[in-house]
GROMACS .gro file of C-alpha atoms in nm:
model
   73
    1MET     CA    1   2.179  -0.864   0.689
    2GLY     CA    2   2.267  -0.562   0.897
    3GLU     CA    3   2.342  -0.330   0.606
    4THR     CA    4   2.294   0.038   0.686
    5TYR     CA    5   2.182   0.359   0.522
    6ALA     CA    6   2.222   0.702   0.680
    7LEU     CA    7   1.938   0.954   0.672
    8SER     CA    8   1.979   1.325   0.748
    9ALA     CA    9   1.718   1.580   0.849
   10GLY     CA   10   1.922   1.898   0.887
   11ILE     CA   11   1.748   1.985   1.215
   12PRO     CA   12   1.730   1.804   1.549
   13VAL     CA   13   1.482   1.516   1.516
   14VAL     CA   14   1.369   1.199   1.687
   15TRP     CA   15   1.378   0.899   1.452
   16SER     CA   16   1.141   0.598   1.459
   17SER     CA   17   1.051   0.295   1.251
   18ASP     CA   18   0.703   0.151   1.221
   19ASP     CA   19   0.834  -0.200   1.158
   20GLU     CA   20   1.149  -0.294   1.345
   21GLY     CA   21   1.131  -0.644   1.192
   22VAL     CA   22   1.230  -0.480   0.862
   23ALA     CA   23   1.444  -0.179   0.957
   24VAL     CA   24   1.556  -0.012   1.276
   25VAL     CA   25   1.679   0.346   1.304
   26ASP     CA   26   1.912   0.488   1.568
   27ALA     CA   27   1.922   0.834   1.723
   28ASP     CA   28   2.161   0.952   1.447
   29GLY     CA   29   1.931   0.846   1.162
   30VAL     CA   30   2.128   0.536   1.066
   31VAL     CA   31   1.879   0.278   0.933
   32THR     CA   32   1.978  -0.090   0.962
   33ALA     CA   33   1.814  -0.362   0.754
   34VAL     CA   34   1.680  -0.643   0.972
   35GLY     CA   35   1.455  -0.835   0.730
   36GLU     CA   36   1.267  -0.811   0.405
   37GLY     CA   37   0.965  -0.587   0.362
   38ALA     CA   38   0.872  -0.222   0.388
   39ALA     CA   39   0.906   0.012   0.686
   40THR     CA   40   0.815   0.377   0.729
   41ILE     CA   41   1.090   0.580   0.893
   42THR     CA   42   0.961   0.894   1.062
   43ALA     CA   43   1.158   1.202   1.163
   44THR     CA   44   0.980   1.409   1.427
   45SER     CA   45   1.107   1.758   1.508
   46ALA     CA   46   1.268   1.769   1.849
   47VAL     CA   47   1.151   2.134   1.882
   48ASN     CA   48   0.796   2.105   1.746
   49GLY     CA   49   0.660   1.753   1.774
   50SER     CA   50   0.376   1.830   1.530
   51ARG     CA   51   0.629   1.857   1.245
   52THR     CA   52   0.719   1.523   1.086
   53ASP     CA   53   0.850   1.378   0.766
   54THR     CA   54   0.863   1.018   0.649
   55VAL     CA   55   1.052   0.795   0.412
   56ILE     CA   56   0.948   0.441   0.316
   57VAL     CA   57   1.231   0.194   0.287
   58ASN     CA   58   1.178  -0.128   0.093
   59VAL     CA   59   1.428  -0.395   0.181
   60THR     CA   60   1.477  -0.704  -0.034
   61LEU     CA   61   1.731  -0.986   0.001
   62THR     CA   62   1.953  -1.021  -0.306
   63ASP     CA   63   2.073  -1.354  -0.443
   64ARG     CA   64   2.413  -1.278  -0.290
   65GLY     CA   65   2.271  -1.257   0.060
   66SER     CA   66   2.284  -0.882   0.098
   67PHE     CA   67   1.996  -0.632   0.118
   68ARG     CA   68   1.890  -0.393  -0.154
   69TRP     CA   69   1.735  -0.062  -0.048
   70ARG     CA   70   1.470   0.139  -0.225
   71ARG     CA   71   1.347   0.465  -0.078
   72SER     CA   72   1.021   0.648  -0.140
   73TYR     CA   73   0.972   1.001  -0.017
   0.00000   0.00000   0.00000
């Protein structure tokens, strides 16, 4: 648990997760696995709040006790 994956937007954005029981994201776009499931990570433009992009992260626990990531854009 606690494995991370870094996202990048290329412009100033505000990051958010719709399910912090699965994955949390910090201000730098680093996503941390918290539990199994799917979470939508949203990047909202810091300049124009009507511009957003999302990625769905699917987190599963492996038999070795670590998380496996799968992203959908």
